[in-house]
Amino acid sequence: MKYQVNEKGFYGQFGGAYIPEMLYPNIEELRLQYLQIIHEPSFQTEFDQLLKDYVGRPTPLFFAKRLSEKYKAKIYLKREDLCHTGAHKINNTIGQILVAKKLGKQKIIAETGAGQHGVATATVCALMGMECIVYMGQLDIERQRPNVERMRILGAKVVPATSGNMTLKDATNEAMRHWINHPTDTHYIIGSVVGPHPYPDMVARFQSVISEEIKSQLIHELGNPFPDYVIACVGGGSNAAGAFYHFLNDEHVNLVAVEAAGKGVDSGESAATTALGKVGILHGSKSLLMQTPDGQVIEPYSISAGLDYPGIGPLHAHLFETGRVQFLSATDDEAMNAGIELSRMEGIIPAIESAHAVAALSQLSLIEDDVVVINLSGRGDKDLETYIRWGKY
Ligand SMILES: *Cc1c(COP(=O)(O)O)cnc(C)c1O
């Protein structure tokens, strides 16, 4: 129970629901019903079926032989990159659209930064025949053309957010505003373990299928479910929450979260929240976030769009504070080198987010026969432009 959310929506001092009063009815409806809904047998059956036949689960746990030889440990890759749409995000959007249906909603809204969560949301809306509006910063729309067109092909409406810096934070504000104005027919699908309670807990539960599978795959592979390390990258923290979830109470399993250090933790261009962050409130929950002394949110930077977020979810803030999870960071260069290394040694081009997790291998003091699981959150297809611009391969 130590790492579970309490009835008020807190993990230790972090979490809660700091929302405008106008949003209260929507959040309260969800809070009162989400656990009951996701425990219903009919929900479980449909969720499991879609994860299997549509997403392609269970994803393989692949023994990376050449990487293992180099780092002198037994390294396994959890292949979330093989999920439909190319990353773990679809585990959550499938879960949430089924919740939306049970709540009797007909319409879906979402926010997106780089567009990965927008694509995962547009995908499940097409699957379910539901109307989909995705808010996206005007600047991001210009930077992420292929994902914008993917969403449109899938039938979603992409609405530009033109306030502020015209990026993710502004898109989130627009989505919240829309939700306040359409409380009865619309569900808001948040893309990570962030936002007001119950979102962090709900999203962590949907992603927890990752660690559930890792455990049974390790039993099959090695005869026991416990690795020595589980490593995952952290933007908001949903793939890490999923990879850690069923190991949280197994205190002998080392859990390692890797943040994006950008051009260096102290360079002023970074997204290493636990290294730089202070307690504050962002997007409806109390957590750690990068902010100036007078509380202005600092613009984060990372070469990887999915890690370019100024906060982390409240569960991770708690796991950091209690010391249950070790937080490391990798710079742009370290991540890109790790991405190329994985491509060359295992024939797998990772998403640049996931390459940050791979980069942690050289920072850990591994000993012979350590069993290490790296959560490979996504595939590199979407990042081809970034690999090309980086050029050193
Ligand atoms: C969005 C994304 C992330 C970061 O999000 P989390 O919620 O921290 O998991 C990581 N990897 C990939 C491939 C992504 O698309």
Coordinates of C-alpha atoms and ligand atoms in Angstrom, one line a residue:
M1 CA 0.0 0.0 0.0
K2 CA 3.0 2.2 0.6
Y3 CA 3.1 3.3 -3.1
Q4 CA -0.6 3.2 -3.8
V5 CA -2.7 6.3 -4.1
N6 CA -4.9 7.1 -1.0
E7 CA -8.6 7.8 -1.1
K8 CA -7.9 11.5 -1.4
G9 CA -5.7 11.0 -4.4
F10 CA -2.3 11.4 -2.8
Y11 CA 1.0 9.6 -3.0
G12 CA 2.7 10.9 0.2
Q13 CA 2.6 14.7 -0.2
F14 CA 2.0 14.5 -4.0
G15 CA -1.1 14.3 -6.2
G16 CA -4.6 15.5 -5.3
A17 CA -6.9 17.4 -7.6
Y18 CA -6.2 21.1 -7.8
I19 CA -8.8 22.1 -10.3
P20 CA -11.1 25.0 -11.1
E21 CA -14.5 24.6 -9.5
M22 CA -16.1 24.3 -13.0
L23 CA -14.2 21.1 -13.7
Y24 CA -15.3 19.5 -10.4
P25 CA -18.4 17.6 -11.7
N26 CA -16.4 15.9 -14.5
I27 CA -13.5 14.8 -12.2
E28 CA -15.9 13.8 -9.5
E29 CA -17.9 11.6 -11.9
L30 CA -14.7 9.9 -13.0
R31 CA -13.3 9.5 -9.4
L32 CA -16.5 7.9 -8.1
Q33 CA -16.7 5.4 -11.0
Y34 CA -13.3 4.5 -12.4
L35 CA -12.4 1.7 -10.0
Q36 CA -15.8 0.0 -10.2
I37 CA -15.8 0.3 -14.0
I38 CA -12.3 -1.2 -14.5
H39 CA -13.1 -4.1 -12.2
E40 CA -16.2 -5.1 -14.1
P41 CA -15.7 -8.5 -15.8
S42 CA -17.2 -7.1 -19.1
F43 CA -14.6 -4.3 -19.0
Q44 CA -11.7 -6.6 -18.2
T45 CA -12.7 -9.0 -21.0
E46 CA -12.9 -6.3 -23.6
F47 CA -9.7 -4.6 -22.5
D48 CA -7.8 -7.9 -22.5
Q49 CA -9.2 -8.8 -25.9
L50 CA -8.2 -5.5 -27.5
L51 CA -4.7 -5.6 -25.9
K52 CA -4.2 -9.0 -27.4
D53 CA -5.8 -8.7 -30.9
Y54 CA -5.5 -5.0 -31.6
V55 CA -2.4 -3.9 -29.8
G56 CA -0.5 -7.2 -30.2
R57 CA 0.1 -8.1 -26.6
P58 CA 1.8 -9.6 -24.8
T59 CA 4.8 -7.8 -26.3
P60 CA 8.0 -9.9 -26.4
L61 CA 10.7 -9.8 -23.7
F62 CA 13.7 -10.1 -25.9
F63 CA 17.1 -11.3 -24.6
A64 CA 19.6 -8.8 -26.1
K65 CA 22.6 -11.1 -26.5
R66 CA 25.2 -8.7 -28.0
L67 CA 24.3 -5.9 -25.6
S68 CA 24.5 -8.4 -22.7
E69 CA 28.1 -9.4 -23.8
K70 CA 29.2 -5.8 -23.9
Y71 CA 27.7 -4.7 -20.5
K72 CA 28.4 -8.1 -18.8
A73 CA 24.9 -8.6 -17.6
K74 CA 21.7 -10.4 -18.8
I75 CA 19.9 -7.6 -20.6
Y76 CA 16.3 -8.0 -21.7
L77 CA 14.2 -5.5 -23.8
K78 CA 10.5 -5.2 -23.1
R79 CA 9.3 -4.6 -26.7
E80 CA 6.6 -1.9 -26.3
D81 CA 8.0 -0.6 -29.6
L82 CA 6.1 -3.4 -31.2
C83 CA 2.7 -2.2 -30.0
H84 CA 0.2 -1.0 -32.6
T85 CA 1.0 2.7 -33.4
G86 CA 4.6 2.3 -32.2
A87 CA 4.6 2.8 -28.5
H88 CA 3.1 2.0 -25.1
K89 CA 0.6 5.0 -25.2
I90 CA -2.1 2.9 -26.8
N91 CA -2.4 0.7 -23.7
N92 CA -3.8 3.7 -21.9
T93 CA -6.0 5.1 -24.7
I94 CA -7.7 1.7 -25.1
G95 CA -8.4 1.6 -21.4
Q96 CA -9.7 5.2 -21.2
I97 CA -12.0 4.9 -24.3
L98 CA -13.6 1.8 -22.7
V99 CA -14.1 3.8 -19.5
A100 CA -15.6 6.7 -21.6
K101 CA -18.1 4.2 -23.2
K102 CA -19.1 2.9 -19.8
L103 CA -19.7 6.5 -18.6
G104 CA -22.0 7.0 -21.6
K105 CA -19.8 9.6 -23.3
Q106 CA -20.0 10.0 -27.1
K107 CA -17.0 12.4 -27.6
I108 CA -13.3 12.4 -26.8
I109 CA -10.9 15.2 -26.4
A110 CA -7.1 15.0 -25.8
E111 CA -4.0 17.1 -25.7
T112 CA -0.9 16.3 -27.5
G113 CA 2.7 17.6 -27.6
A114 CA 4.7 15.7 -30.2
G115 CA 1.5 14.0 -31.4
Q116 CA 2.1 10.5 -30.2
H117 CA -0.7 10.6 -27.7
G118 CA -2.9 12.4 -30.2
V119 CA -2.3 9.5 -32.7
A120 CA -3.0 6.9 -30.1
T121 CA -6.2 8.7 -29.1
A122 CA -7.4 9.2 -32.7
T123 CA -6.7 5.5 -33.3
V124 CA -9.0 4.3 -30.6
C125 CA -11.7 6.8 -31.5
A126 CA -11.7 5.5 -35.1
L127 CA -11.9 1.9 -33.6
M128 CA -14.9 2.8 -31.5
G129 CA -16.6 5.2 -33.9
M130 CA -16.3 8.1 -31.5
E131 CA -15.8 11.8 -32.4
C132 CA -12.3 13.0 -31.5
I133 CA -10.9 16.5 -31.0
V134 CA -7.1 16.8 -30.3
Y135 CA -5.7 20.1 -29.0
M136 CA -2.2 20.8 -30.1
G137 CA 0.0 23.9 -29.8
Q138 CA 0.3 25.8 -33.1
L139 CA 4.1 25.5 -32.9
D140 CA 3.9 21.8 -32.4
I141 CA 1.5 21.5 -35.4
E142 CA 4.2 23.1 -37.5
R143 CA 7.0 20.9 -36.1
Q144 CA 5.1 17.5 -36.2
R145 CA 3.4 17.5 -39.5
P146 CA 3.4 13.7 -40.0
N147 CA 1.5 13.1 -36.8
V148 CA -0.9 15.8 -37.5
E149 CA -1.8 14.2 -40.8
R150 CA -2.0 10.8 -39.2
M151 CA -4.6 12.1 -36.8
R152 CA -6.5 13.7 -39.7
I153 CA -6.4 10.5 -41.7
L154 CA -7.8 8.7 -38.7
G155 CA -10.7 11.2 -38.7
A156 CA -9.7 13.4 -35.7
K157 CA -10.1 17.1 -35.7
V158 CA -6.8 18.8 -34.7
V159 CA -7.4 22.2 -33.1
P160 CA -4.4 24.6 -32.7
A161 CA -3.7 26.2 -29.3
T162 CA -2.5 29.7 -30.0
S163 CA -2.0 31.0 -26.5
G164 CA 1.3 31.1 -24.5
N165 CA 4.2 29.4 -26.1
M166 CA 1.8 27.4 -28.3
T167 CA 3.1 24.1 -27.1
L168 CA 1.9 21.2 -24.9
K169 CA 1.0 23.3 -21.8
D170 CA -1.2 25.6 -23.8
A171 CA -2.9 22.6 -25.6
T172 CA -3.7 21.2 -22.1
N173 CA -5.3 24.4 -21.0
E174 CA -7.5 24.5 -24.2
A175 CA -8.5 20.9 -23.7
M176 CA -9.5 21.6 -20.0
R177 CA -11.5 24.7 -21.2
H178 CA -13.3 22.5 -23.8
W179 CA -14.1 19.9 -21.1
I180 CA -15.6 22.5 -18.7
N181 CA -17.9 23.6 -21.5
H182 CA -19.0 20.0 -22.5
P183 CA -19.1 18.1 -19.2
T184 CA -21.9 15.7 -20.0
D185 CA -21.1 14.1 -23.4
T186 CA -17.3 14.3 -23.4
H187 CA -14.4 12.4 -21.8
Y188 CA -10.9 13.8 -21.7
I189 CA -8.2 11.2 -22.3
I190 CA -5.0 12.4 -20.6
G191 CA -1.8 10.8 -22.0
S192 CA 0.4 10.2 -19.0
V193 CA 0.4 9.6 -15.2
V194 CA -0.2 13.3 -14.7
G195 CA -3.3 15.5 -14.1
P196 CA -5.7 15.6 -11.2
H197 CA -6.7 12.4 -9.3
P198 CA -7.9 9.9 -10.5
Y199 CA -5.9 10.2 -13.8
P200 CA -2.4 9.2 -12.5
D201 CA -3.8 6.1 -10.8
M202 CA -6.0 5.2 -13.7
V203 CA -3.3 5.5 -16.3
A204 CA -0.8 3.6 -14.1
R205 CA -3.3 0.7 -13.8
F206 CA -3.7 0.6 -17.6
Q207 CA 0.0 0.6 -18.2
S208 CA 0.7 -1.9 -15.4
V209 CA 0.1 -4.7 -18.0
I210 CA 3.8 -4.1 -18.9
S211 CA 5.2 -5.2 -15.5
E212 CA 2.6 -8.0 -15.2
E213 CA 3.9 -9.4 -18.5
I214 CA 7.6 -8.9 -17.5
K215 CA 7.0 -11.0 -14.3
S216 CA 5.4 -13.9 -16.1
Q217 CA 7.9 -13.8 -18.9
L218 CA 10.8 -13.8 -16.5
I219 CA 9.3 -16.8 -14.7
H220 CA 9.2 -18.6 -18.0
E221 CA 12.7 -17.5 -19.0
L222 CA 14.6 -17.8 -15.7
G223 CA 12.3 -19.5 -13.2
N224 CA 11.7 -16.4 -11.1
P225 CA 9.9 -13.1 -11.6
F226 CA 12.5 -10.8 -10.1
P227 CA 15.1 -9.0 -12.2
D228 CA 17.9 -7.0 -10.5
Y229 CA 17.0 -3.8 -12.4
V230 CA 14.1 -2.4 -14.4
I231 CA 15.0 0.7 -16.4
A232 CA 12.6 3.1 -18.1
C233 CA 12.6 6.7 -19.4
V234 CA 10.4 9.3 -17.8
G235 CA 8.5 12.2 -19.5
G236 CA 5.3 12.4 -17.5
G237 CA 6.1 8.8 -16.4
S238 CA 3.5 6.5 -17.8
N239 CA 5.7 3.8 -19.4
A240 CA 7.9 3.9 -16.3
A241 CA 4.8 3.5 -14.0
G242 CA 3.7 0.6 -16.1
A243 CA 7.1 -1.1 -16.0
F244 CA 7.6 -0.5 -12.3
Y245 CA 4.0 -1.1 -11.0
H246 CA 4.1 -4.8 -10.0
F247 CA 7.7 -4.5 -8.7
L248 CA 7.0 -1.6 -6.3
N249 CA 6.7 -3.8 -3.3
D250 CA 9.5 -6.1 -4.3
E251 CA 12.1 -3.8 -2.7
H252 CA 15.1 -5.9 -3.8
V253 CA 14.3 -5.1 -7.4
N254 CA 16.2 -1.9 -8.3
L255 CA 13.9 0.5 -10.3
V256 CA 15.7 3.1 -12.4
A257 CA 14.0 6.1 -14.0
V258 CA 15.9 8.1 -16.7
E259 CA 15.1 11.7 -17.3
A260 CA 16.2 13.8 -20.2
A261 CA 19.2 16.0 -19.3
G262 CA 19.0 17.8 -22.7
K263 CA 22.3 19.7 -23.2
G264 CA 23.3 19.0 -19.6
V265 CA 21.4 19.2 -16.3
D266 CA 22.9 22.6 -15.5
S267 CA 22.9 24.0 -19.0
G268 CA 19.6 25.8 -18.8
E269 CA 18.3 23.5 -21.6
S270 CA 17.1 20.3 -19.8
A271 CA 14.1 18.4 -18.7
A272 CA 15.6 16.7 -15.7
T273 CA 12.7 17.4 -13.3
T274 CA 13.9 15.6 -10.2
A275 CA 17.4 17.2 -10.4
L276 CA 16.0 20.7 -11.0
G277 CA 12.4 20.7 -9.8
K278 CA 10.6 22.0 -6.7
V279 CA 7.2 21.2 -5.3
G280 CA 4.5 22.9 -7.1
I281 CA 1.2 22.5 -8.9
L282 CA 0.9 21.7 -12.6
H283 CA -2.1 20.5 -14.6
G284 CA -4.2 19.8 -11.5
S285 CA -1.8 17.9 -9.3
K286 CA 0.9 18.6 -6.7
S287 CA 4.3 17.3 -7.9
L288 CA 7.8 18.2 -8.7
L289 CA 8.2 20.7 -11.5
M290 CA 10.8 22.9 -13.0
Q291 CA 10.0 26.5 -12.0
T292 CA 11.6 29.8 -11.3
P293 CA 11.8 31.0 -7.7
D294 CA 8.6 33.0 -8.2
G295 CA 6.8 29.9 -9.5
Q296 CA 6.8 30.4 -13.3
V297 CA 7.1 27.1 -15.1
I298 CA 10.4 26.8 -16.9
E299 CA 10.3 25.7 -20.5
P300 CA 11.9 22.3 -20.7
Y301 CA 14.2 21.1 -23.4
S302 CA 15.1 17.7 -24.7
I303 CA 16.0 16.4 -28.2
S304 CA 13.2 13.9 -27.6
A305 CA 9.7 15.5 -27.9
G306 CA 8.1 12.9 -25.6
L307 CA 10.4 13.7 -22.6
D308 CA 10.1 17.5 -23.1
Y309 CA 7.8 18.1 -20.1
P310 CA 8.5 20.4 -17.1
G311 CA 7.1 18.0 -14.5
I312 CA 6.7 14.3 -13.6
G313 CA 3.6 12.5 -12.3
P314 CA 2.9 12.6 -8.5
L315 CA 3.6 8.8 -8.2
H316 CA 7.1 9.4 -9.5
A317 CA 7.7 12.4 -7.2
H318 CA 6.8 10.1 -4.3
L319 CA 9.0 7.3 -5.6
F320 CA 11.8 9.9 -5.9
E321 CA 11.3 11.3 -2.4
T322 CA 11.1 7.9 -0.7
G323 CA 14.1 6.7 -2.6
R324 CA 12.3 3.7 -3.9
V325 CA 13.3 4.6 -7.5
Q326 CA 16.7 5.8 -8.5
F327 CA 16.6 8.8 -10.9
L328 CA 19.3 9.2 -13.5
S329 CA 19.5 11.4 -16.5
A330 CA 20.9 11.1 -20.0
T331 CA 21.9 14.0 -22.2
D332 CA 20.9 14.4 -25.9
D333 CA 24.3 13.1 -27.0
E334 CA 24.3 10.1 -24.6
A335 CA 20.8 9.1 -25.7
M336 CA 21.6 9.5 -29.4
N337 CA 24.7 7.3 -29.0
A338 CA 22.7 4.7 -27.1
G339 CA 20.1 4.7 -29.9
I340 CA 22.7 4.1 -32.5
E341 CA 24.3 1.4 -30.4
L342 CA 21.1 -0.4 -30.0
S343 CA 20.5 -0.1 -33.7
R344 CA 23.9 -1.5 -34.6
M345 CA 24.0 -4.2 -31.9
E346 CA 20.5 -5.6 -31.9
G347 CA 18.9 -4.3 -35.1
I348 CA 16.4 -2.3 -33.2
I349 CA 16.1 1.5 -33.9
P350 CA 14.5 2.9 -30.7
A351 CA 12.4 6.0 -30.1
I352 CA 14.8 8.6 -28.8
E353 CA 12.8 8.6 -25.6
S354 CA 13.5 4.9 -25.1
A355 CA 17.2 5.5 -26.1
H356 CA 17.5 7.5 -22.8
A357 CA 16.7 4.3 -20.9
V358 CA 19.3 2.4 -22.9
A359 CA 21.9 5.1 -22.1
A360 CA 21.6 4.3 -18.4
L361 CA 23.4 1.0 -18.9
S362 CA 26.8 2.7 -18.9
Q363 CA 25.9 4.6 -15.7
L364 CA 25.0 1.6 -13.6
S365 CA 27.6 -0.6 -11.9
L366 CA 26.4 -3.9 -13.2
I367 CA 27.9 -7.1 -12.1
E368 CA 28.1 -10.4 -13.9
D369 CA 24.7 -12.1 -14.2
D370 CA 22.6 -9.1 -13.1
V371 CA 19.3 -9.4 -14.8
V372 CA 18.3 -6.1 -16.4
V373 CA 15.0 -5.3 -18.1
I374 CA 14.9 -2.1 -20.2
N375 CA 11.4 -0.9 -21.1
L376 CA 11.7 0.0 -24.8
S377 CA 8.8 2.4 -24.8
G378 CA 8.6 3.0 -28.6
R379 CA 10.1 2.6 -32.0
G380 CA 12.3 5.1 -33.8
D381 CA 10.3 5.5 -37.1
K382 CA 8.8 8.8 -35.9
D383 CA 12.3 10.1 -35.0
L384 CA 14.0 9.5 -38.4
E385 CA 14.3 13.2 -39.0
T386 CA 16.1 13.7 -35.6
Y387 CA 18.5 10.9 -36.3
I388 CA 19.3 12.3 -39.7
R389 CA 19.8 15.8 -38.4
W390 CA 22.0 14.5 -35.6
G391 CA 24.0 12.7 -38.3
K392 CA 26.7 10.8 -36.4
Y393 CA 26.2 7.3 -37.6
Ligands
LIG1 C1 5.3 9.8 -24.9 C2 6.4 8.9 -24.9 C3 7.2 8.7 -23.8 C4 7.1 9.6 -22.5 O1 5.9 9.5 -21.9 P1 5.7 8.7 -20.5 O2 4.4 9.1 -20.0 O3 6.8 9.2 -19.6 O4 5.9 7.3 -20.8 C5 8.3 7.8 -23.8 N1 8.5 7.0 -24.8 C6 7.7 7.1 -26.0 C7 8.1 6.2 -27.1 C8 6.7 8.0 -26.0 O5 6.0 8.1 -27.2

